Coordinates of N, CA, C and O and ligand atoms in Angstrom, one line a residue:
M255 N 100.5 119.5 130.1 CA 100.5 119.4 131.6 C 101.6 118.5 132.1 O 102.4 118.9 132.9
L256 N 101.8 117.3 131.4 CA 102.8 116.4 131.9 C 104.2 117.0 131.7 O 105.1 116.8 132.6
E257 N 104.4 117.8 130.6 CA 105.7 118.4 130.4 C 106.0 119.3 131.6 O 107.2 119.3 132.1
L258 N 105.1 120.0 132.1 CA 105.2 120.9 133.3 C 105.6 120.1 134.5 O 106.5 120.4 135.3
F259 N 104.9 118.9 134.7 CA 105.1 118.1 135.8 C 106.5 117.5 135.8 O 107.1 117.4 136.9
Y260 N 107.0 117.1 134.6 CA 108.3 116.5 134.5 C 109.4 117.6 134.8 O 110.4 117.3 135.4
K261 N 109.1 118.8 134.5 CA 110.0 119.9 134.6 C 110.1 120.5 136.0 O 111.2 120.9 136.5
R262 N 109.0 120.4 136.8 CA 109.0 121.1 138.1 C 109.9 120.4 139.1 O 109.9 119.2 139.2
R263 N 110.7 121.2 139.7 CA 111.6 120.7 140.8 C 111.5 121.7 141.9 O 111.1 122.9 141.7
S264 N 111.8 121.3 143.1 CA 111.9 122.3 144.3 C 113.1 123.2 144.1 O 114.2 122.7 143.9
I265 N 112.8 124.5 144.1 CA 113.9 125.5 143.9 C 114.1 126.2 145.2 O 113.2 126.7 145.8
R266 N 115.4 126.2 145.6 CA 115.8 126.9 146.9 C 116.8 128.0 146.7 O 117.2 128.6 147.7
K267 N 117.1 128.3 145.5 CA 118.0 129.4 145.2 C 117.4 130.3 144.2 O 117.0 129.9 143.1
F268 N 117.2 131.6 144.6 CA 116.5 132.5 143.8 C 117.3 133.8 143.5 O 118.2 134.1 144.3
T269 N 117.0 134.4 142.4 CA 117.6 135.7 142.1 C 116.8 136.8 142.8 O 115.8 136.5 143.4
D270 N 117.3 138.0 142.7 CA 116.6 139.1 143.4 C 115.5 139.7 142.6 O 114.7 140.5 143.1
K271 N 115.3 139.2 141.4 CA 114.3 139.8 140.5 C 112.9 139.7 141.2 O 112.5 138.6 141.5
P272 N 112.2 140.8 141.3 CA 110.8 140.7 141.8 C 109.9 140.0 140.9 O 110.1 139.9 139.7
I273 N 108.8 139.5 141.4 CA 107.8 138.9 140.6 C 106.8 139.9 140.1 O 106.2 140.7 140.9
E274 N 106.5 139.8 138.8 CA 105.6 140.8 138.2 C 104.2 140.6 138.8 O 103.8 139.4 139.1
A275 N 103.5 141.7 139.0 CA 102.1 141.6 139.6 C 101.2 140.7 138.9 O 100.4 140.0 139.5
A276 N 101.3 140.7 137.5 CA 100.4 139.9 136.7 C 100.6 138.4 136.9 O 99.7 137.6 137.0
K277 N 101.9 138.1 137.2 CA 102.2 136.6 137.4 C 101.6 136.2 138.8 O 101.0 135.2 138.9
L278 N 101.8 137.1 139.8 CA 101.3 136.8 141.1 C 99.8 136.7 141.1 O 99.2 135.8 141.7
E279 N 99.2 137.6 140.3 CA 97.7 137.6 140.2 C 97.2 136.2 139.6 O 96.3 135.6 140.1
R280 N 97.9 135.7 138.6 CA 97.5 134.4 138.0 C 97.8 133.3 139.0 O 97.0 132.3 139.0
I281 N 98.9 133.4 139.7 CA 99.2 132.3 140.7 C 98.0 132.3 141.7 O 97.6 131.2 142.1
M282 N 97.6 133.4 142.2 CA 96.5 133.4 143.2 C 95.2 133.0 142.6 O 94.3 132.4 143.3
Q283 N 95.0 133.3 141.3 CA 93.8 132.8 140.6 C 93.8 131.2 140.7 O 92.8 130.6 141.1
A284 N 94.9 130.6 140.4 CA 95.1 129.2 140.5 C 94.7 128.7 141.9 O 94.0 127.7 142.1
A285 N 95.3 129.4 142.9 CA 95.0 129.0 144.3 C 93.5 129.0 144.6 O 93.0 128.1 145.3
L286 N 92.8 130.0 144.2 CA 91.4 130.2 144.5 C 90.5 129.3 143.6 O 89.4 129.1 143.9
L287 N 91.1 128.7 142.6 CA 90.3 127.7 141.8 C 90.5 126.3 142.2 O 89.9 125.4 141.7
A288 N 91.2 126.1 143.3 CA 91.4 124.7 143.8 C 90.1 124.1 144.3 O 89.3 124.9 144.9
P289 N 89.9 122.8 144.1 CA 88.7 122.2 144.7 C 88.7 122.3 146.2 O 89.7 122.4 146.8
S290 N 87.5 122.2 146.7 CA 87.3 122.3 148.2 C 86.2 121.3 148.7 O 85.1 121.4 148.1
S291 N 86.5 120.6 149.7 CA 85.5 119.6 150.2 C 84.3 120.4 150.6 O 84.3 121.4 151.4
K292 N 83.1 119.9 150.2 CA 81.8 120.5 150.5 C 81.7 121.9 150.1 O 81.0 122.7 150.8
S293 N 82.5 122.4 149.2 CA 82.6 123.8 148.8 C 82.7 124.7 150.0 O 82.1 125.7 150.0
S294 N 83.6 124.3 150.9 CA 83.7 125.0 152.2 C 84.7 126.1 152.1 O 84.7 127.1 152.8
Y295 N 85.7 126.0 151.2 CA 86.7 127.0 150.9 C 87.3 127.6 152.2 O 87.2 128.8 152.5
P296 N 88.0 126.7 153.0 CA 88.6 127.2 154.2 C 90.0 127.9 154.1 O 90.5 128.5 155.1
C297 N 90.5 127.9 152.9 CA 91.9 128.4 152.7 C 92.0 129.9 152.8 O 91.2 130.6 152.3
E298 N 93.1 130.3 153.4 CA 93.4 131.7 153.5 C 94.9 131.8 153.1 O 95.7 130.9 153.4
F299 N 95.3 132.9 152.5 CA 96.6 133.0 151.9 C 97.2 134.4 152.4 O 96.5 135.4 152.3
V300 N 98.4 134.3 152.8 CA 99.1 135.6 153.1 C 100.3 135.7 152.2 O 101.2 134.8 152.2
I301 N 100.3 136.7 151.3 CA 101.4 136.9 150.4 C 102.4 137.8 151.1 O 102.0 138.9 151.6
V302 N 103.6 137.4 151.1 CA 104.7 138.2 151.8 C 105.7 138.6 150.8 O 106.4 137.7 150.3
D303 N 105.8 139.9 150.4 CA 106.8 140.3 149.5 C 107.8 141.3 150.2 O 108.6 141.9 149.5
Q304 N 107.7 141.4 151.5 CA 108.6 142.3 152.2 C 109.8 141.5 152.7 O 109.6 140.5 153.5
K305 N 111.0 141.8 152.3 CA 112.2 141.0 152.6 C 112.3 140.8 154.1 O 112.7 139.7 154.6
E306 N 112.1 141.9 154.9 CA 112.3 141.8 156.4 C 111.3 140.7 157.0 O 111.7 140.0 157.9
I307 N 110.1 140.6 156.4 CA 109.2 139.6 156.9 C 109.6 138.2 156.5 O 109.6 137.3 157.3
N308 N 110.0 138.1 155.2 CA 110.5 136.7 154.8 C 111.7 136.3 155.6 O 111.9 135.1 155.8
E309 N 112.5 137.3 155.9 CA 113.7 136.9 156.8 C 113.3 136.4 158.1 O 113.8 135.4 158.6
K310 N 112.3 137.0 158.7 CA 111.7 136.5 160.0 C 111.1 135.1 159.8 O 111.3 134.2 160.6
L311 N 110.4 134.9 158.7 CA 109.8 133.6 158.5 C 110.8 132.5 158.2 O 110.6 131.3 158.5
S312 N 112.0 132.9 157.7 CA 113.0 131.9 157.3 C 113.6 131.2 158.5 O 114.3 130.2 158.3
V313 N 113.3 131.7 159.7 CA 113.9 131.1 160.9 C 112.7 130.4 161.7 O 112.9 130.1 162.9
C314 N 111.6 130.2 161.0 CA 110.4 129.6 161.7 C 110.7 128.2 162.2 O 109.9 127.6 163.0
K315 N 111.7 127.5 161.6 CA 112.1 126.2 162.1 C 113.6 126.0 161.8 O 114.1 126.7 161.0
P316 N 114.2 125.1 162.6 CA 115.7 125.0 162.5 C 116.2 124.6 161.2 O 117.3 125.1 160.8
L317 N 115.5 123.8 160.4 CA 116.0 123.3 159.1 C 114.9 123.4 158.1 O 113.7 123.4 158.4
G318 N 115.3 123.6 156.8 CA 114.4 123.5 155.7 C 113.6 124.8 155.4 O 112.7 124.7 154.6
A319 N 114.0 125.9 156.0 CA 113.3 127.2 155.7 C 114.2 128.3 155.4 O 113.8 129.4 155.0
G320 N 115.5 128.1 155.7 CA 116.5 129.2 155.7 C 116.6 130.0 154.3 O 116.8 131.2 154.3
F321 N 116.3 129.2 153.2 CA 116.4 129.8 151.9 C 115.3 130.8 151.6 O 115.4 131.6 150.7
L322 N 114.3 130.8 152.5 CA 113.2 131.8 152.3 C 113.6 133.3 152.4 O 113.0 134.1 151.8
K323 N 114.7 133.5 153.1 CA 115.2 134.9 153.2 C 115.6 135.5 151.9 O 115.7 136.7 151.7
N324 N 115.9 134.6 150.9 CA 116.3 135.1 149.6 C 115.2 135.0 148.5 O 115.5 135.2 147.4
A325 N 114.0 134.6 149.0 CA 112.9 134.5 148.0 C 112.2 135.9 147.8 O 112.1 136.6 148.8
A326 N 111.9 136.2 146.5 CA 111.2 137.4 146.3 C 109.9 137.5 147.0 O 109.4 138.6 147.3
C327 N 109.3 136.4 147.2 CA 107.9 136.3 147.6 C 107.7 135.0 148.3 O 108.3 134.0 148.0
S328 N 106.7 135.0 149.2 CA 106.3 133.7 149.8 C 104.8 133.8 150.0 O 104.2 134.9 150.1
I329 N 104.2 132.6 150.0 CA 102.7 132.6 150.2 C 102.5 131.6 151.4 O 102.8 130.4 151.3
V330 N 101.9 132.1 152.4 CA 101.6 131.3 153.6 C 100.2 130.7 153.3 O 99.3 131.5 153.1
V331 N 100.1 129.4 153.3 CA 98.9 128.7 153.0 C 98.3 128.2 154.3 O 98.9 127.4 155.0
A332 N 97.1 128.7 154.6 CA 96.5 128.4 155.9 C 95.0 128.1 155.7 O 94.5 128.3 154.6
G333 N 94.4 127.5 156.7 CA 93.0 127.1 156.6 C 92.3 127.3 157.9 O 92.8 127.2 159.0
D334 N 91.0 127.7 157.7 CA 90.1 127.9 158.9 C 89.6 126.6 159.3 O 88.7 126.0 158.7
A335 N 90.1 126.1 160.5 CA 89.7 124.8 161.0 C 88.3 124.8 161.4 O 87.7 123.7 161.5
D336 N 87.7 126.0 161.7 CA 86.2 126.0 162.0 C 85.3 125.8 160.8 O 84.2 125.5 160.9
K337 N 85.9 126.1 159.6 CA 85.1 126.0 158.4 C 85.1 124.6 157.8 O 84.2 124.2 157.0
S338 N 86.2 123.8 158.1 CA 86.3 122.5 157.4 C 87.2 121.6 158.3 O 88.2 122.0 158.8
D339 N 86.7 120.3 158.4 CA 87.5 119.3 159.1 C 88.6 118.8 158.2 O 89.5 118.0 158.7
V340 N 88.6 119.1 156.9 CA 89.6 118.7 156.0 C 90.3 119.9 155.4 O 90.7 119.8 154.2
W341 N 90.6 120.9 156.2 CA 91.3 122.1 155.7 C 92.7 121.7 155.2 O 93.2 122.3 154.3
I342 N 93.3 120.6 155.8 CA 94.6 120.2 155.4 C 94.7 119.8 154.0 O 95.5 120.3 153.2
E343 N 93.7 119.0 153.6 CA 93.6 118.5 152.2 C 93.4 119.7 151.3 O 94.0 119.8 150.2
D344 N 92.4 120.5 151.7 CA 92.1 121.7 150.8 C 93.3 122.6 150.6 O 93.6 123.0 149.5
C345 N 94.1 122.8 151.7 CA 95.2 123.7 151.6 C 96.4 123.0 150.8 O 97.1 123.7 150.1
A346 N 96.5 121.7 150.9 CA 97.5 121.0 150.2 C 97.3 121.1 148.7 O 98.2 121.3 147.9
I347 N 96.0 121.0 148.3 CA 95.7 121.2 146.9 C 96.0 122.6 146.4 O 96.6 122.8 145.4
A348 N 95.5 123.6 147.2 CA 95.7 125.0 146.8 C 97.3 125.3 146.7 O 97.7 126.0 145.8
A349 N 98.0 124.7 147.7 CA 99.5 125.0 147.6 C 100.1 124.4 146.4 O 101.0 124.9 145.7
T350 N 99.6 123.2 146.0 CA 100.1 122.5 144.8 C 99.7 123.3 143.5 O 100.6 123.5 142.6
F351 N 98.5 123.8 143.5 CA 98.1 124.7 142.4 C 99.0 125.9 142.3 O 99.4 126.3 141.2
I352 N 99.4 126.5 143.4 CA 100.3 127.6 143.4 C 101.6 127.2 142.8 O 102.2 127.9 142.0
Q353 N 102.1 126.1 143.2 CA 103.4 125.6 142.7 C 103.4 125.4 141.2 O 104.3 125.8 140.5
L354 N 102.3 124.8 140.8 CA 102.3 124.5 139.3 C 102.1 125.7 138.5 O 102.7 125.8 137.4
Q355 N 101.2 126.6 138.9 CA 101.0 127.8 138.1 C 102.3 128.7 138.1 O 102.7 129.2 137.1
A356 N 103.0 128.7 139.3 CA 104.3 129.4 139.3 C 105.3 128.8 138.3 O 106.0 129.6 137.6
E357 N 105.3 127.5 138.3 CA 106.2 126.8 137.3 C 105.8 127.3 135.9 O 106.7 127.6 135.1
K358 N 104.6 127.3 135.6 CA 104.1 127.7 134.3 C 104.5 129.1 134.0 O 104.7 129.5 132.8
E359 N 104.6 130.0 135.0 CA 105.0 131.4 134.9 C 106.5 131.5 134.8 O 107.0 132.6 134.7
G360 N 107.3 130.4 134.8 CA 108.7 130.5 134.7 C 109.4 130.7 136.0 O 110.6 131.1 136.0
L361 N 108.7 130.5 137.1 CA 109.2 130.8 138.4 C 109.5 129.5 139.1 O 109.0 128.4 138.8
G362 N 110.4 129.5 140.2 CA 110.7 128.4 141.0 C 110.0 128.5 142.3 O 109.7 129.6 142.8
T363 N 109.6 127.3 142.9 CA 109.0 127.3 144.2 C 109.6 126.2 145.1 O 110.2 125.2 144.6
C364 N 109.4 126.3 146.4 CA 109.6 125.2 147.3 C 108.6 125.3 148.4 O 108.3 126.3 149.0
W365 N 108.1 124.1 148.7 CA 107.2 123.9 149.8 C 108.0 124.0 151.1 O 109.0 123.2 151.3
I366 N 107.5 124.7 152.1 CA 108.2 124.7 153.4 C 107.1 124.2 154.4 O 106.1 124.9 154.6
Q367 N 107.3 123.1 155.0 CA 106.3 122.5 155.8 C 106.2 123.2 157.2 O 107.3 123.5 157.8
I368 N 105.0 123.6 157.6 CA 104.9 124.3 158.9 C 104.1 123.5 159.9 O 104.4 123.4 161.0
R369 N 103.0 122.9 159.4 CA 102.1 122.1 160.3 C 103.0 121.0 160.9 O 103.8 120.3 160.2
E370 N 102.9 120.8 162.2 CA 103.6 119.8 163.0 C 105.1 120.0 163.1 O 105.8 119.2 163.4
R371 N 105.5 121.3 162.8 CA 106.9 121.6 162.9 C 107.1 122.6 164.1 O 106.3 123.4 164.4
E372 N 108.3 122.5 164.7 CA 108.7 123.3 165.8 C 109.6 124.5 165.5 O 110.5 124.3 164.6
Y373 N 109.3 125.6 166.1 CA 110.2 126.8 166.0 C 111.4 126.5 166.9 O 112.5 126.1 166.5
K374 N 111.2 126.7 168.2 CA 112.2 126.2 169.2 C 111.6 126.3 170.6 O 110.6 126.9 170.8
D375 N 112.2 125.6 171.6 CA 111.8 125.6 173.0 C 110.3 125.3 173.1 O 109.5 126.0 173.8
E376 N 109.9 124.3 172.4 CA 108.5 123.9 172.4 C 107.5 124.8 171.8 O 106.3 124.6 172.0
Q377 N 107.9 125.9 171.2 CA 107.0 126.8 170.5 C 106.9 126.2 169.1 O 107.9 125.9 168.4
S378 N 105.6 126.1 168.6 CA 105.5 125.6 167.3 C 105.8 126.7 166.2 O 105.8 127.9 166.5
A379 N 106.2 126.2 165.0 CA 106.5 127.1 163.9 C 105.2 127.9 163.6 O 105.3 129.1 163.3
E380 N 104.1 127.2 163.8 CA 102.8 127.9 163.5 C 102.6 129.1 164.4 O 102.3 130.2 164.0
S381 N 102.9 128.9 165.7 CA 102.6 130.0 166.7 C 103.6 131.1 166.5 O 103.2 132.3 166.6
Y382 N 104.8 130.8 166.1 CA 105.8 131.8 165.8 C 105.3 132.7 164.6 O 105.4 133.9 164.6
I383 N 104.8 132.0 163.6 CA 104.3 132.7 162.4 C 103.1 133.5 162.7 O 102.9 134.6 162.2
H384 N 102.2 132.9 163.5 CA 101.0 133.6 163.9 C 101.3 135.0 164.5 O 100.7 136.0 164.2
E385 N 102.4 135.0 165.3 CA 102.8 136.3 166.0 C 103.3 137.3 164.9 O 102.9 138.5 164.9
I386 N 104.1 136.8 164.0 CA 104.7 137.7 163.0 C 103.7 138.3 162.1 O 103.7 139.5 161.7
L387 N 102.7 137.4 161.7 CA 101.8 137.9 160.6 C 100.4 138.3 161.2 O 99.5 138.6 160.5
N388 N 100.4 138.3 162.6 CA 99.1 138.7 163.2 C 97.9 137.9 162.8 O 96.9 138.4 162.4
M389 N 98.1 136.6 162.8 CA 97.0 135.7 162.4 C 96.3 135.1 163.6 O 96.9 134.8 164.6
P390 N 94.9 135.0 163.4 CA 94.1 134.5 164.5 C 94.4 133.0 164.7 O 94.8 132.3 163.8
A391 N 94.1 132.5 165.9 CA 94.4 131.1 166.3 C 93.7 130.0 165.5 O 94.2 128.9 165.3
N392 N 92.5 130.3 165.0 CA 91.7 129.3 164.3 C 92.2 129.2 162.8 O 91.8 128.2 162.2
I393 N 93.1 130.1 162.4 CA 93.6 129.9 161.0 C 94.9 129.1 161.1 O 96.0 129.6 161.5
K394 N 94.8 127.9 160.8 CA 95.9 126.9 161.0 C 96.8 127.0 159.7 O 96.3 127.1 158.6
I395 N 98.1 126.9 160.0 CA 99.1 127.0 158.9 C 99.6 125.7 158.4 O 100.0 124.9 159.2
L396 N 99.4 125.4 157.1 CA 99.9 124.2 156.5 C 101.4 124.3 156.1 O 102.2 123.5 156.5
A397 N 101.6 125.3 155.3 CA 102.9 125.4 154.6 C 103.2 126.9 154.2 O 102.2 127.7 154.1
I398 N 104.4 127.1 153.9 CA 104.8 128.4 153.2 C 105.3 127.9 151.8 O 106.2 127.0 151.8
I399 N 104.9 128.6 150.8 CA 105.5 128.3 149.4 C 106.4 129.5 149.1 O 105.9 130.6 149.0
A400 N 107.7 129.2 149.0 CA 108.7 130.2 148.6 C 108.6 130.3 147.1 O 108.6 129.3 146.4
I401 N 108.6 131.5 146.6 CA 108.6 131.7 145.1 C 109.6 132.7 144.7 O 109.8 133.8 145.4
G402 N 110.2 132.5 143.6 CA 111.1 133.5 143.0 C 111.6 133.0 141.7 O 111.3 131.9 141.2
Y403 N 112.4 133.9 141.0 CA 113.0 133.5 139.8 C 114.2 132.6 140.1 O 114.9 132.8 141.1
K404 N 114.3 131.5 139.4 CA 115.3 130.4 139.7 C 116.7 131.0 139.5 O 117.0 131.6 138.4
D405 N 117.6 130.7 140.4 CA 119.0 131.1 140.2 C 119.7 129.8 139.8 O 120.2 129.0 140.6
G406 N 119.6 129.5 138.5 CA 120.2 128.3 138.0 C 119.0 127.3 137.7 O 118.0 127.3 138.4
E407 N 119.3 126.4 136.8 CA 118.3 125.4 136.4 C 118.6 124.1 137.1 O 119.7 123.7 137.3
K408 N 117.5 123.4 137.5 CA 117.7 122.0 138.1 C 117.1 121.1 137.0 O 116.1 121.4 136.4
A409 N 117.8 119.9 136.8 CA 117.3 119.0 135.8 C 115.9 118.5 136.1 O 115.6 118.2 137.3
G410 N 115.1 118.4 135.1 CA 113.7 117.9 135.3 C 113.8 116.4 135.4 O 114.9 115.8 135.5
R411 N 112.7 115.7 135.5 CA 112.7 114.3 135.6 C 112.4 113.7 134.2 O 112.0 114.4 133.3
D412 N 112.7 112.4 134.1 CA 112.3 111.7 132.9 C 111.6 110.4 133.3 O 111.4 110.2 134.5
E413 N 111.3 109.6 132.4 CA 110.4 108.4 132.7 C 111.1 107.4 133.6 O 110.5 106.7 134.3
T414 N 112.5 107.5 133.7 CA 113.2 106.5 134.6 C 112.9 106.9 136.1 O 113.1 106.0 136.9
F415 N 112.4 108.1 136.3 CA 112.1 108.5 137.7 C 110.8 107.8 138.2 O 110.7 107.6 139.4
L416 N 110.0 107.4 137.3 CA 108.7 106.9 137.7 C 108.7 105.5 138.4 O 109.3 104.6 137.8
K417 N 108.3 105.4 139.6 CA 108.3 104.1 140.3 C 106.9 103.4 140.0 O 106.0 103.5 140.7
K418 N 107.0 102.8 138.9 CA 105.7 102.2 138.4 C 105.2 101.1 139.2 O 104.0 100.8 139.2
E419 N 106.0 100.5 140.1 CA 105.6 99.4 141.0 C 104.6 100.0 142.1 O 104.0 99.2 142.7
K420 N 104.5 101.3 142.2 CA 103.6 101.9 143.1 C 102.1 101.9 142.6 O 101.2 102.2 143.3
I421 N 102.0 101.5 141.4 CA 100.6 101.5 140.8 C 100.1 100.1 140.8 O 100.8 99.1 140.4
H422 N 98.9 100.0 141.4 CA 98.3 98.6 141.5 C 97.0 98.6 140.8 O 96.3 99.6 140.8
M423 N 96.7 97.5 140.1 CA 95.5 97.5 139.3 C 94.5 96.6 140.0 O 94.7 95.4 140.3
N424 N 93.3 97.2 140.2 CA 92.2 96.5 140.8 C 92.4 96.0 142.2 O 91.5 96.3 143.1
T425 N 93.4 95.2 142.5 CA 93.7 94.9 143.9 C 95.1 95.3 144.2 O 95.9 95.4 143.2
F426 N 95.5 95.4 145.4 CA 96.8 95.8 145.8 C 97.9 94.8 145.4 O 98.9 95.1 145.0
Ligands
FMN572 C1 104.6 118.0 152.2 C2 105.9 118.5 151.8 C3 106.7 119.1 152.7 C4 108.0 119.7 152.3 N1 108.7 120.4 153.2 C5 109.9 120.9 152.8 C6 110.6 121.8 153.7 O1 110.1 122.1 154.8 N2 111.7 122.4 153.3 C7 112.2 122.1 152.0 O2 113.3 122.6 151.7 N3 111.6 121.3 151.1 C8 110.4 120.7 151.5 N4 109.7 120.0 150.6 C9 110.2 119.7 149.3 C10 110.7 118.3 149.1 O3 111.9 118.2 149.8 C11 110.8 117.9 147.6 O4 109.5 118.0 147.0 C12 111.4 116.5 147.4 O5 112.7 116.5 147.8 C13 111.3 116.1 145.9 O6 112.0 117.0 145.1 P1 111.3 117.9 143.9 O7 110.2 118.7 144.5 O8 112.4 118.7 143.3 O9 110.8 116.9 142.9 C14 108.4 119.5 151.0 C15 107.6 118.8 150.1 C16 106.4 118.4 150.5 C17 105.5 117.7 149.4

């Protein structure tokens, strides 16, 4: 597990190679196995493998999403706010499980933050995406995870990266 954690980096350059159905299936198994507060399971996932739709999603905010137009696939991670008051936490865990299983599958991912982000002219990134994907208003969007085969390797981390001063024992 730690080996995978050291290796994982955010990947924003992808090749055109499509993702095999079996890999995507295992990635979604990971998403659905994520823990959930009070077993409420508020998370909803939209898998987007159509290039035209990912192109539209890539302009959902002015910065930090443009590379989505070149991703083979993306997964919109959203939560039903009527089902859980902590849908954000649940979705963040599911999104992380997606990223880690994708890494295990030899794929690269990058988190694209949507919650609290603006599209333009005071329209939220979320409402822009709701329109494109025909999503109901109670399904709140946390993030989009871009996924694809890595176009080039990024160096993993080693122990020198660890900020051990952030760990406190017993008292802060
Ligand atoms: C909550 C969250 C939001 C993020 N939002 C974006 C984003 O909108 N666009 C982007 O390119 N990267 C985004 N990232 C990726 C971070 O930039 C990245 O994780 C960080 O630079 C550390 O690099 P690493 O993932 O390669 O270790 C986000 C990561 C997290 C955890």
